Amino acid sequence: MRESEKQIAKLALLGESIGLFGQAITTLAAYLALVDEEIEEDKFIKMQRQIDDLLGEVDRKSNA
């Protein structure tokens, strides 16, 4: 194998490595976005329960 072919092969390997690293970052970002969405949804559910509880208390007090 000539020197120029070795350099081309090294560059191709480097390019593939960078591409794979980019894919890993993209996958990690998508995972973190899903986790964040789940956390936000949990917060929303908890807040909705608190609102429902408070409205129930107001209703009970207004009927008393």
Short mmCIF file of C-alpha atoms in Angstrom, two decimals:
data_model
loop_
_atom_site.label_atom_id
_atom_site.label_comp_id
_atom_site.label_asym_id
_atom_site.label_seq_id
_atom_site.Cartn_x
_atom_site.Cartn_y
_atom_site.Cartn_z
CA MET A 1 0.00 0.00 0.00
CA ARG A 2 1.40 3.36 -0.96
CA GLU A 3 1.80 6.22 1.49
CA SER A 4 -0.99 8.24 -0.13
CA GLU A 5 -3.39 5.28 0.19
CA LYS A 6 -2.51 4.97 3.89
CA GLN A 7 -3.23 8.66 4.41
CA ILE A 8 -6.56 8.33 2.61
CA ALA A 9 -7.47 5.33 4.75
CA LYS A 10 -6.54 7.24 7.92
CA LEU A 11 -8.64 10.21 6.85
CA ALA A 12 -11.58 7.93 6.07
CA LEU A 13 -11.26 6.33 9.51
CA LEU A 14 -11.06 9.75 11.15
CA GLY A 15 -14.14 10.89 9.25
CA GLU A 16 -16.10 7.82 10.29
CA SER A 17 -15.02 8.32 13.89
CA ILE A 18 -16.18 11.92 13.89
CA GLY A 19 -19.48 10.89 12.30
CA LEU A 20 -20.03 8.20 14.92
CA PHE A 21 -19.26 10.67 17.68
CA GLY A 22 -21.80 13.07 16.18
CA GLN A 23 -24.44 10.33 16.11
CA ALA A 24 -23.74 9.52 19.76
CA ILE A 25 -24.21 13.19 20.72
CA THR A 26 -27.47 13.33 18.74
CA THR A 27 -28.74 10.20 20.48
CA LEU A 28 -27.80 11.57 23.89
CA ALA A 29 -29.56 14.87 23.14
CA ALA A 30 -32.74 13.03 22.09
CA TYR A 31 -32.64 10.93 25.26
CA LEU A 32 -32.20 14.00 27.46
CA ALA A 33 -35.10 15.72 25.70
CA LEU A 34 -37.35 12.72 26.43
CA VAL A 35 -36.29 12.66 30.07
CA ASP A 36 -36.96 16.39 30.39
CA GLU A 37 -40.39 15.94 28.79
CA GLU A 38 -41.26 13.19 31.29
CA ILE A 39 -40.16 15.39 34.20
CA GLU A 40 -42.29 18.28 32.92
CA GLU A 41 -45.27 15.96 32.48
CA ASP A 42 -44.87 14.68 36.06
CA LYS A 43 -44.74 18.27 37.33
CA PHE A 44 -47.90 19.09 35.39
CA ILE A 45 -49.73 16.07 36.83
CA LYS A 46 -48.71 17.02 40.38
CA MET A 47 -49.81 20.61 39.88
CA GLN A 48 -53.13 19.46 38.44
CA ARG A 49 -53.70 17.25 41.50
CA GLN A 50 -52.94 20.19 43.79
CA ILE A 51 -55.38 22.38 41.89
CA ASP A 52 -58.05 19.67 42.08
CA ASP A 53 -57.46 19.29 45.84
CA LEU A 54 -57.68 23.04 46.41
CA LEU A 55 -60.85 23.32 44.34
CA GLY A 56 -62.33 20.46 46.35
CA GLU A 57 -61.53 22.28 49.58
CA VAL A 58 -63.07 25.50 48.29
CA ASP A 59 -66.18 23.59 47.21
CA ARG A 60 -66.50 21.86 50.59
CA LYS A 61 -66.10 25.15 52.48
CA SER A 62 -68.59 26.95 50.28
CA ASN A 63 -71.16 24.16 50.85
CA ALA A 64 -70.59 24.09 54.64
#
